[in-house]
Coordinates of C-alpha atoms in Angstrom, one line a residue:
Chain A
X1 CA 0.0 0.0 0.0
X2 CA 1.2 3.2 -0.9
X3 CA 2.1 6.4 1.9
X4 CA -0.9 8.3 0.0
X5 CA -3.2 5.3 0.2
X6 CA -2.4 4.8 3.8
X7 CA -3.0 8.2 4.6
X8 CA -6.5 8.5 3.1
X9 CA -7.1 5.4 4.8
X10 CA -6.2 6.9 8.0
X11 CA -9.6 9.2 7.9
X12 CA -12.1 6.0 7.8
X13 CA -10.9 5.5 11.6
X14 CA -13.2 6.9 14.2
X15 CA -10.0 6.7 16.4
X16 CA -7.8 9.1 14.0
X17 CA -10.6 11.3 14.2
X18 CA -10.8 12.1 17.4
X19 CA -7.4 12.3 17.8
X20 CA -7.5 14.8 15.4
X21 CA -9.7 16.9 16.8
X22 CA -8.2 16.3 20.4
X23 CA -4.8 17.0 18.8
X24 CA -6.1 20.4 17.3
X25 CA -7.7 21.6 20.4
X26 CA -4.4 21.1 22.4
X27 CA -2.2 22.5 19.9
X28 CA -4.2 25.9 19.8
X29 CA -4.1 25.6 23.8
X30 CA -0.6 25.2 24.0
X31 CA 0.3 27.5 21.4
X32 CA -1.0 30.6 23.0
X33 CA -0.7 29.8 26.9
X34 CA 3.5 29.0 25.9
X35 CA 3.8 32.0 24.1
X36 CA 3.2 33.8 27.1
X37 CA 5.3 31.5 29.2
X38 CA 7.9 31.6 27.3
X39 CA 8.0 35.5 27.0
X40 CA 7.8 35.4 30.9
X41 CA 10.6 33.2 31.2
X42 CA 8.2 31.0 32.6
X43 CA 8.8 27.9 30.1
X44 CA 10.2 25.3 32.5
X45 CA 6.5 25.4 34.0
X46 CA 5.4 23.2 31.7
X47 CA 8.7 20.8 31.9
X48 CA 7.9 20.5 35.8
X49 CA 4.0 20.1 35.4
X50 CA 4.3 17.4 32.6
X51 CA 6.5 15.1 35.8
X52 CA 3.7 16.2 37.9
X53 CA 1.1 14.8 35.6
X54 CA 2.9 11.4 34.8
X55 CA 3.2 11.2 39.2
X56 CA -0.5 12.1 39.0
X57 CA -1.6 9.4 36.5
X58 CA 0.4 6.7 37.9
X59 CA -1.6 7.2 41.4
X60 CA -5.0 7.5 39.5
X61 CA -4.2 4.0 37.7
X62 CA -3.1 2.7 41.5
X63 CA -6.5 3.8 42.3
X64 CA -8.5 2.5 39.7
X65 CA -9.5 6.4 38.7
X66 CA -10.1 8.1 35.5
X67 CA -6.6 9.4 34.9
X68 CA -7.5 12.7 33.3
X69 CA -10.0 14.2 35.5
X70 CA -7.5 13.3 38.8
X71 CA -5.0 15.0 36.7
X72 CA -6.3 17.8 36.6
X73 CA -6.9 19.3 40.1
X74 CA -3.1 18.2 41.4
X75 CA -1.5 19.6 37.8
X76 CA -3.5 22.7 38.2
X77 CA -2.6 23.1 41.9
X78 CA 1.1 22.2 40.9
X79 CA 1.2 25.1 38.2
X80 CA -0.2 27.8 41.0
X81 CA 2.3 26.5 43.3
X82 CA 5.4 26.3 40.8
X83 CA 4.6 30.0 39.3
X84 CA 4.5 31.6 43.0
X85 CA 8.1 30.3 43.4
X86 CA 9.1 31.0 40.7
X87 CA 7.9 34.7 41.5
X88 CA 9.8 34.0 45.0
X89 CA 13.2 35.8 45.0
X90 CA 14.3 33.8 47.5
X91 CA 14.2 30.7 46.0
X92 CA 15.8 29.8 42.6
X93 CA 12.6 29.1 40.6
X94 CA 14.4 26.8 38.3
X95 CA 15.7 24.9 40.9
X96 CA 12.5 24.7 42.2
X97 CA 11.1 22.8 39.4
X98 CA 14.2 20.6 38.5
X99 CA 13.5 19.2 42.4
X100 CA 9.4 19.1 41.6
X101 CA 10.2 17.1 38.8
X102 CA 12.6 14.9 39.6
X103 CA 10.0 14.3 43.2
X104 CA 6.9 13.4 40.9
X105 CA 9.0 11.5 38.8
X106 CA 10.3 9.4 41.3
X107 CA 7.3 9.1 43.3
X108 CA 5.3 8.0 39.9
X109 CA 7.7 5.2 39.1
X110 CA 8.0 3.8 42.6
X111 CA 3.9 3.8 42.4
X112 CA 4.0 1.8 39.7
X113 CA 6.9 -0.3 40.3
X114 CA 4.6 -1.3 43.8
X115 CA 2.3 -2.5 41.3
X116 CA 3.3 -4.8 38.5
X117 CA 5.3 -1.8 36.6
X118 CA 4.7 -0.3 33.2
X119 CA 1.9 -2.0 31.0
X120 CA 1.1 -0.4 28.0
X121 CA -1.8 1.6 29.4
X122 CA 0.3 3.7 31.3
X123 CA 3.3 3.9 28.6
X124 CA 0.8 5.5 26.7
X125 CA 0.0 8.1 29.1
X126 CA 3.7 8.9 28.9
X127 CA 4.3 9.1 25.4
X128 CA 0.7 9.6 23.6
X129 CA -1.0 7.1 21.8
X130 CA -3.7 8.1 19.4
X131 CA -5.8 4.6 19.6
X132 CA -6.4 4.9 23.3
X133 CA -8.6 8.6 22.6
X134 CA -12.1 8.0 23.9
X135 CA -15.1 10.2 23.1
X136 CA -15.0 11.6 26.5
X137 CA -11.7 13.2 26.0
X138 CA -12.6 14.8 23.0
X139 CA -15.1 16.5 24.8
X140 CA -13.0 17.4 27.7
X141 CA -10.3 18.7 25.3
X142 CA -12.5 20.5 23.2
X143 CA -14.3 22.4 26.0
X144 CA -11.4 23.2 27.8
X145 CA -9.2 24.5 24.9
X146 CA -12.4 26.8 24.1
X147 CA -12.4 28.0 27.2
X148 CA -8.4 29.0 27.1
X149 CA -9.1 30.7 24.1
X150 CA -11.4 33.0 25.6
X151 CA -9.8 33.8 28.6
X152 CA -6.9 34.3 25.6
X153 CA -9.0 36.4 23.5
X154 CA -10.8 38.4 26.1
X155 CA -7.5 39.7 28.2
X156 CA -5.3 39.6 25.0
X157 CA -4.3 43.3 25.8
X158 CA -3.8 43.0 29.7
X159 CA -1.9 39.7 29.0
X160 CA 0.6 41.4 26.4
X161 CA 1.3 44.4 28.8
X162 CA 1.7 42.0 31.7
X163 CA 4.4 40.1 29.5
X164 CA 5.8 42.8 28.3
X165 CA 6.1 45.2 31.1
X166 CA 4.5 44.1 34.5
X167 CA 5.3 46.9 36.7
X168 CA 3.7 49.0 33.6
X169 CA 0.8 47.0 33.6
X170 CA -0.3 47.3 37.4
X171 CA 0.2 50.7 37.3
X172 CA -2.6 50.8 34.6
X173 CA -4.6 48.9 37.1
X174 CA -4.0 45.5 36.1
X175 CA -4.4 42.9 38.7
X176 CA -1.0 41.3 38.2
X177 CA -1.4 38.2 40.5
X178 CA -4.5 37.4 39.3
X179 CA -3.8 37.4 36.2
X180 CA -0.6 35.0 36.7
X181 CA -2.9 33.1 38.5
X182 CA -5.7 32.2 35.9
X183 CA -2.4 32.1 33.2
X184 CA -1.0 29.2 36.0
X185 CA -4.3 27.5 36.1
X186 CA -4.7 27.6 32.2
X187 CA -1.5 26.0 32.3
X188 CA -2.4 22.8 34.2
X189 CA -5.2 22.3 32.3
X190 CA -3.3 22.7 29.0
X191 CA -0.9 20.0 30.2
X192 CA -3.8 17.5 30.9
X193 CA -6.0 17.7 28.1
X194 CA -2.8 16.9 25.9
X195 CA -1.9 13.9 28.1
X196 CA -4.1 11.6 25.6
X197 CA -2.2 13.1 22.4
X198 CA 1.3 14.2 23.0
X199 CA 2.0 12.4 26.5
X200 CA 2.9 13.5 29.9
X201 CA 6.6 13.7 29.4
X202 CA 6.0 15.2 25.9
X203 CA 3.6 18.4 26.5
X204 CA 5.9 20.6 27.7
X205 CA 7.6 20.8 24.3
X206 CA 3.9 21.5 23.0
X207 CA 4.0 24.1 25.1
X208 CA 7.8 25.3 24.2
X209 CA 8.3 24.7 20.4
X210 CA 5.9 26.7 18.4
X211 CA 6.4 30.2 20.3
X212 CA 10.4 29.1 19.8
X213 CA 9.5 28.9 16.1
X214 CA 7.1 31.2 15.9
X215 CA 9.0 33.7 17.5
X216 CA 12.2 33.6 14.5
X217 CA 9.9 35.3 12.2
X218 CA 10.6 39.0 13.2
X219 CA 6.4 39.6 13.8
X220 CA 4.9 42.0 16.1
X221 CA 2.8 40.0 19.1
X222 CA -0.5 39.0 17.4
X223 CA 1.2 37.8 14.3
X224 CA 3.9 36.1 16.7
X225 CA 1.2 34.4 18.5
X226 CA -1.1 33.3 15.4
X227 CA 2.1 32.3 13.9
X228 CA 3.0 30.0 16.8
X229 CA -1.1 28.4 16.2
X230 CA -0.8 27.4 13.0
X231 CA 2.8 26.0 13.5
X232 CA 1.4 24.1 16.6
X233 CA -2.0 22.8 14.7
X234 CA 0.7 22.0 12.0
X235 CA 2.9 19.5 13.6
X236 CA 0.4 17.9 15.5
X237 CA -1.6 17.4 12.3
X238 CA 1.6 16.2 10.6
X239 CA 2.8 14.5 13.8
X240 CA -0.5 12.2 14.3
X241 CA -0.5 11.2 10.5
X242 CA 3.3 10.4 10.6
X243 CA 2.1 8.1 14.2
X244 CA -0.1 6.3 12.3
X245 CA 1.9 5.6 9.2
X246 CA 5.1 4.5 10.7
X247 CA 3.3 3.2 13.8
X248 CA 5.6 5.7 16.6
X249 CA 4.3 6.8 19.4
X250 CA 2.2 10.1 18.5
X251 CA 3.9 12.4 20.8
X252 CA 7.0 11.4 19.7
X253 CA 6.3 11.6 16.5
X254 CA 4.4 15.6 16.9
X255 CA 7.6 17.0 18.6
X256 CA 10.1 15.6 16.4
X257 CA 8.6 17.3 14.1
X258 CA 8.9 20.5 15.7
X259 CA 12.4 20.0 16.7
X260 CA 13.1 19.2 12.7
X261 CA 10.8 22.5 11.7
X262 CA 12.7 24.7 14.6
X263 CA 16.3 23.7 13.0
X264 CA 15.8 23.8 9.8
X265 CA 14.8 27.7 10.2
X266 CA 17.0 28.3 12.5
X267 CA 20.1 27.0 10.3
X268 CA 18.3 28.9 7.4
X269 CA 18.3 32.1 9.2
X270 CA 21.8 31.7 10.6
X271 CA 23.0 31.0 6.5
X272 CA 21.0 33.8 6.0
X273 CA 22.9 36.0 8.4
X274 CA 26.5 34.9 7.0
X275 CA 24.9 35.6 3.3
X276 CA 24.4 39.6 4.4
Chain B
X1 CA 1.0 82.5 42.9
X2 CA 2.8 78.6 43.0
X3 CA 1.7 76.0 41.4
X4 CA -1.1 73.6 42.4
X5 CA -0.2 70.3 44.3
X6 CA -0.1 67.0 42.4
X7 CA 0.4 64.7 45.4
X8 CA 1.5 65.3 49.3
X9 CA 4.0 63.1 50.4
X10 CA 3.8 62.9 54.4
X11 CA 6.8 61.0 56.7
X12 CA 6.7 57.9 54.9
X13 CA 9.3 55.1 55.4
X14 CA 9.2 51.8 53.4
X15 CA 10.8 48.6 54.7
X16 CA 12.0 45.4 53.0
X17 CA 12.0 43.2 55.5
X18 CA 13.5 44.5 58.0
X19 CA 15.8 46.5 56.0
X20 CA 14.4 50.2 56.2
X21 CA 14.5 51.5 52.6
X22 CA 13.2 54.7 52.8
X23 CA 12.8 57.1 55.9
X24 CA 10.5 59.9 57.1
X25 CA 10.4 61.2 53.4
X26 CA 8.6 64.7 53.3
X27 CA 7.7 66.5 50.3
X28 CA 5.0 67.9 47.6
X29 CA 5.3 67.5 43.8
X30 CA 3.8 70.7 42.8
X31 CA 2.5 70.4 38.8
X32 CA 5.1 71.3 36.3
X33 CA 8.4 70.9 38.3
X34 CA 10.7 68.9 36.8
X35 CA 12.2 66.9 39.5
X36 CA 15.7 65.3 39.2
X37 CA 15.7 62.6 42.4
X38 CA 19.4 61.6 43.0
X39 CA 21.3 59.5 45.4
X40 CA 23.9 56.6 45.1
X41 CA 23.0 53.0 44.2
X42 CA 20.8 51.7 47.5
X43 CA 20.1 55.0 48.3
X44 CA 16.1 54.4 47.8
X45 CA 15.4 55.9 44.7
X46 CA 13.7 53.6 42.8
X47 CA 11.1 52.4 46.0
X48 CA 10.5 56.1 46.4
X49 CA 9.3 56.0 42.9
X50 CA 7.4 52.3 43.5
X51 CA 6.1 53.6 46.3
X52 CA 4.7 57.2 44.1
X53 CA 2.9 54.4 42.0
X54 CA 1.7 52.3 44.5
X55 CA 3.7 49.0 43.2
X56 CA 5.8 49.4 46.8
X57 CA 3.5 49.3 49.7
X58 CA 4.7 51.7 52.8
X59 CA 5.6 51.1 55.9
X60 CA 4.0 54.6 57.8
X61 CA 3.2 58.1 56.5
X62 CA 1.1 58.7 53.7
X63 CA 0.4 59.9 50.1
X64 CA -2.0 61.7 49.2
X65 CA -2.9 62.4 45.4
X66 CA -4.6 65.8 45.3
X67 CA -6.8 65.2 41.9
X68 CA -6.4 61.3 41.9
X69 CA -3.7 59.3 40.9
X70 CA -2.9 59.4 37.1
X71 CA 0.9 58.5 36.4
X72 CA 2.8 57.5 33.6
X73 CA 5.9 55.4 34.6
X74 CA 9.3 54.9 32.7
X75 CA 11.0 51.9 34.5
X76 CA 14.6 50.2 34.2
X77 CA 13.1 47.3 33.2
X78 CA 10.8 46.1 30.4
X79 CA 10.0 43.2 28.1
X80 CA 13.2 44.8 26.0
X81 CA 15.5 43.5 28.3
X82 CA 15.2 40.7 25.8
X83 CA 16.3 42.2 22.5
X84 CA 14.3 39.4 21.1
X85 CA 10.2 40.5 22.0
X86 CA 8.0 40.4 19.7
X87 CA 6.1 43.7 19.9
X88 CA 5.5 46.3 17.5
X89 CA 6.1 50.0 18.6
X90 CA 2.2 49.9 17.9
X91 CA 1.2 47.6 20.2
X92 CA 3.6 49.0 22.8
X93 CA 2.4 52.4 22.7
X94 CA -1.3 51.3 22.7
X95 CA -0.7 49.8 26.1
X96 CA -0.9 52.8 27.6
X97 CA -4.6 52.7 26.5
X98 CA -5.0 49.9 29.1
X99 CA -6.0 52.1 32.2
X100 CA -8.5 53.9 30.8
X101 CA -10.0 51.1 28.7
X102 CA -10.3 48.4 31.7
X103 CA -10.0 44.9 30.4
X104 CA -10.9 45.6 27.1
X105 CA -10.0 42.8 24.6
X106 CA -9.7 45.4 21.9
X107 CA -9.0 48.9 20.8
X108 CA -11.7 50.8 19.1
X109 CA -10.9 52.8 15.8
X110 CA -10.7 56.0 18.0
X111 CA -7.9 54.3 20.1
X112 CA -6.3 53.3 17.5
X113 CA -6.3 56.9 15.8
X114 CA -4.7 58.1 19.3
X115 CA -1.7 55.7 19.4
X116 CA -1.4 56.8 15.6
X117 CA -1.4 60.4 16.8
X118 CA 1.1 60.2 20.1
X119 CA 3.5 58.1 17.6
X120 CA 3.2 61.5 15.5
X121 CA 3.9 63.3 17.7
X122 CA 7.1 61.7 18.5
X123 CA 8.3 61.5 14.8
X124 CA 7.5 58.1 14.8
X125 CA 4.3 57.1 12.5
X126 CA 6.7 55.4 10.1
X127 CA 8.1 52.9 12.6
X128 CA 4.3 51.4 13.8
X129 CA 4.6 48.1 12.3
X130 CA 8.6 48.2 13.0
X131 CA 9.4 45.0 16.1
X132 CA 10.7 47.6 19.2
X133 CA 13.7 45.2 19.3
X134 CA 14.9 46.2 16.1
X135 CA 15.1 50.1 16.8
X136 CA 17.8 52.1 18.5
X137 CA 17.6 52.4 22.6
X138 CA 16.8 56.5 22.0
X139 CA 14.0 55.3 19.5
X140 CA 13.1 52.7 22.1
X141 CA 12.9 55.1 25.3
X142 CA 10.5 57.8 22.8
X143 CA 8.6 54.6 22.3
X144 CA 8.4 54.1 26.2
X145 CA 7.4 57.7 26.4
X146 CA 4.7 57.8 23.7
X147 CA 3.5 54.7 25.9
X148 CA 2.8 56.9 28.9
X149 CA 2.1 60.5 27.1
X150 CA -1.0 58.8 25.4
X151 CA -2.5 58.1 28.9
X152 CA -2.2 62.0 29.7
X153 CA -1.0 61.7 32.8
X154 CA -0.3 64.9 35.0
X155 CA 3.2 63.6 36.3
X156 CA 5.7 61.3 34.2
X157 CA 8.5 59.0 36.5
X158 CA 11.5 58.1 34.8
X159 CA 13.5 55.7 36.6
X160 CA 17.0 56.0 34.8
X161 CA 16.1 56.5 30.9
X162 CA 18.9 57.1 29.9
X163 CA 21.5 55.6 30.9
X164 CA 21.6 52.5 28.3
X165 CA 21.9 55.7 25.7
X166 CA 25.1 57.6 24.2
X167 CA 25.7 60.9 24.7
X168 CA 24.0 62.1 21.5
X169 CA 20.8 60.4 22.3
X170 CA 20.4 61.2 26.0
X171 CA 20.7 64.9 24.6
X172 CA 17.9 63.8 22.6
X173 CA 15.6 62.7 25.1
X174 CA 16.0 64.9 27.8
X175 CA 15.6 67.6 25.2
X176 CA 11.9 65.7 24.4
X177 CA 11.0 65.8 28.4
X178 CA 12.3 69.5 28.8
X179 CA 9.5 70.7 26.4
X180 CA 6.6 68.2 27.5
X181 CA 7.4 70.2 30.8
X182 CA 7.5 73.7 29.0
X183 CA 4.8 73.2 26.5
X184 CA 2.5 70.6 28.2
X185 CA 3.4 72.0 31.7
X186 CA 3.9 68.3 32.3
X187 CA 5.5 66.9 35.6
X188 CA 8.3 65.0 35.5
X189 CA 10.5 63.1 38.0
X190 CA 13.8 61.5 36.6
X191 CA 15.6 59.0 38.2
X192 CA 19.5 59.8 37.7
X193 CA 23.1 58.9 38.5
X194 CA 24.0 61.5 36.4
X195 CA 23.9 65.0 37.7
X196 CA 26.0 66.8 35.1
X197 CA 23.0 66.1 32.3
X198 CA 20.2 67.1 33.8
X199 CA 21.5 70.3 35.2
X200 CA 20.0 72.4 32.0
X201 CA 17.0 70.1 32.4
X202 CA 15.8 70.1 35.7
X203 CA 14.2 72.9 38.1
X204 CA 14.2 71.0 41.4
X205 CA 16.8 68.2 43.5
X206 CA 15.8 65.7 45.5
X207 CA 18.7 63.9 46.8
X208 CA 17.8 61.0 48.7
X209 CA 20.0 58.5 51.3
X210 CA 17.2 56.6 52.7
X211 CA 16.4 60.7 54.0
X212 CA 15.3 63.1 52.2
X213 CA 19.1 65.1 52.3
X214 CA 18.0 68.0 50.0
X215 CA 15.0 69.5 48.3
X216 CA 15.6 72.3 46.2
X217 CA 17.1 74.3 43.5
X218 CA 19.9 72.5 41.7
X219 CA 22.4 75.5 41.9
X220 CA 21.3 75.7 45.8
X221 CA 22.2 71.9 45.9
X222 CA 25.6 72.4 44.5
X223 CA 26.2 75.3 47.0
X224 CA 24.8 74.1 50.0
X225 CA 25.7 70.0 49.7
X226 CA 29.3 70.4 48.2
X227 CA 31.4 67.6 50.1
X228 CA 28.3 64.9 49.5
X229 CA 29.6 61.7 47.2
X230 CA 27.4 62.8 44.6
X231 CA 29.0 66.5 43.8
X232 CA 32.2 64.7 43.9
X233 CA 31.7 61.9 41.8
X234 CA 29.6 63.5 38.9
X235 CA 31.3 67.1 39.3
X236 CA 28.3 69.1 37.6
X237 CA 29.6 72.2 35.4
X238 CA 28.0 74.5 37.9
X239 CA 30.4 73.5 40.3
X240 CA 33.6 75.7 39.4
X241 CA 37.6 74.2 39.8
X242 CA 38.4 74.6 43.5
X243 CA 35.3 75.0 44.7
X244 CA 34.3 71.2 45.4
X245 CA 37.5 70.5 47.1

């Protein structure tokens, strides 16, 4: 079977679909939540909260609970707790999250070490796998990436002058801490609802790689952050598709991808340089 | 007849900790001074101004803003610390749109016609679409400016503007504050370490060591604080050969 013929055979499966669809909502999540982060420095959230999640699936599994929605309260708490240290001069926020991660890690593994060790369930928590997307979490994915688009859309100014200058923004009566707050919570649920598609230890690239690319086209901030969208809806498009035809693990498969996309401009824009 | 009062500033002292920042501070800001605040690294400078915009709470005392509190704010640091933001000098300035506008999600065509305006204004209408990254730091600190001017505010801090800038271009800028404050009657405090260049500019010292050491003229500054570090280090041309020694 040809690589065209497998592809068009990939859209008779119900199960492609909804990873599609998951996969879409996730990569428009992730897109604009990390182009903030990444503008605020704040990028190694989403490293630490992708541990946190794996830690947090492994105990729903233990438990016999639905993975994703016991996810989500611990990630989300995580995220608040991981941004206020970060904020905390005292501590070194990086640290902070290198020692979160390694924790959750550690405390995941020994879970399921205690009982019977990785199946294939759980290695697909971890890495993404596109046949094990139920109905359930397209819905889930779907209304929650809706609703981080309008808390996107709706604060899209405050957000950009809290990024850009936050000192600036609270003296023009932004509410600074609250608005890192809901930006923190919106984080967690971004890195649950792509669990199913990229994989607990794979979001945080999600999260990282399109503003990265996005951010070597010399745009202003709306065109930055649309660009970092479509290159995010892009990859996992192309990522999924690539899963399915070479059978990989779809999170692996979605940000190799975006490490290949982020090189190759990034070598064409250093020969570029040299040239002038 | 003086000038009216912008904002009363009553024995306040700010702590870190326990570290006292600032103490027993006492002074008005009367509209249209132009107010050079000086004092050595540490010396408090930049809380006095976080405490003027409320981002510093204080310890005691207490300021009181005469017509309400409407300040635009130059600070040390912003989003181009990284050369690498993507903002346009458009979106920066319209920023400043933000307290007036609440959380709006976007700017009417009337906002939009007022950023267009301020940029104008400052020579820059051609640069709008231009990423603030790739423009000089003289270009970048007008853009800063243009950011606060379009909120009208009646006084404008500054905390250090220009001292990422070369000679030429910190001419340049103070030049652009001296006539907002002549034309506009707008008032301005800058942040300095460096005496010498604002001594054309400014009408009014306040040198500041966690005290209030002088408020007042700057040629009565240079004749009444001549042996303090700051006269001796940055040796303004008021102060003749001989007479600082």
């Amino acid at each position: 079977m040809s690589t065209i013929e497998l592809l068009l055979r990939a859209f008779e499966y119900g199960f492609m679909w909804r990873a599609l669809i998951v996969g879409i909502a996730v990569a428009i999540s992730s897109a604009t939540i990390g182009s903030f982060l990444v503008l605020k420095k704040y990028a190694m959230i989403g490293h630490g909260l992708s541990h946190v999640a794996f830690a947090a699936v492994a105990i729903a599994i233990v438990l016999n609970q639905a993975p994703l929605f016991f996810s989500l309260p611990i990630v989300t708490l995580a995220s608040i707790v991981v941004l206020r240290i970060n904020q905390n001069a005292r501590i070194h926020g990086d640290a902070a999250i290198g020692l979160m991660a390694a924790t959750a890690m550690a405390l995941g593994t020994t879970l399921v070490s205690t009982s019977g060790g990785f199946n294939i369930d759980l290695y697909s928590y971890l890495f993404g796998s596109i046949l094990t997307i139920r109905s359930i979490d397209v819905v889930f994915a779907t209304v929650f990436s809706v609703v981080v688009i309008g808390f996107v859309l709706l604060n899209f100014n405050t957000l950009f002058s809290l990024t850009f200058d936050e000192s600036f923004a609270k003296i023009s009566g932004v509410n600074a801490n609250r608005m890192n707050t809901w930006l923190a919570v919106f984080t967690g649920i971004t890195v649950v609802i792509g669990i199913r598609a990229i994989g607990t230890l794979l979001i945080s690239a999600l999260i990282i790689f399109p503003a990265i690319i996005a951010l070597q086209f010399n745009r202003g901030f709306k065109g930055t952050l649309i660009l970092a969208v479509i290159v995010s809806i892009f990859t996992v498009i192309g990522g999924l598709l690539l899963s399915f035809i070479l059978d990989y693990p779809s999170g692996s498969s979605i940000v190799l991808l975006n490490s290949a996309i982020f090189f190759i401009i990034y070598l064409m824009r250093t020969a570029l340089k040299l040239q002038t | 007849m003086s000038n009216p009062t912008l904002v009363n500033v009553e024995d306040i002292s700010v702590k870190y900790g326990q570290h006292l920042a600032l103490s027993h501070i006492h002074f008005d800001i009367n509209q249209g001074d132009f107010i050079a605040l000086i004092g050595v690294n540490g010396s408090g400078k930049s809380t006095l101004a976080k405490s003027l915009l409320g981002l510093k709470r204080i310890a005691s005392g207490r300021i009181t803003w005469v017509n309400g509190q409407n300040v635009g704010y130059l600070p040390q640091h912003t989003g181009l610390d990284n050369r690498h933001f993507p903002a346009t000098v458009f979106e920066v300035v319209a920023t400043g749109l933000l307290k007036e506008k609440g959380r709006t999600p976007w700017f009417t065509k009337d906002d939009r016609k007022r950023v267009k305006k301020m940029l104008k204004l400052f020579g820059m209408q051609d640069m709008s679409n231009t990423r603030i990254g790739n423009l000089s730091g003289g270009q970048q600190q007008r853009v800063l400016l243009a950011r606060s001017m379009v909120m009208n505010p009646d006084l404008l801090i500054l905390d250090e503007p220009t001292s990422a800038l070369d000679q030429n271009a910190r001419e340049k800028f103070l030049k652009v504050l001296k006539k907002l404050n002549a034309e506009q009657n707008l008032t301005i405090m800058l942040i300095t370490h460096d005496v010498a260049s604002i001594e054309d500019y400014a009408n009014r010292v306040l040198y500041l060591d966690k005290h209030l050491l002088f408020d007042g003229s700057f040629k009565k500054f240079c004749e009444t604080q001549p042996f303090s570090p700051f006269i001796h280090t940055h040796k303004p041309r008021y102060v003749k050969e001989g007479e600082n020694k």
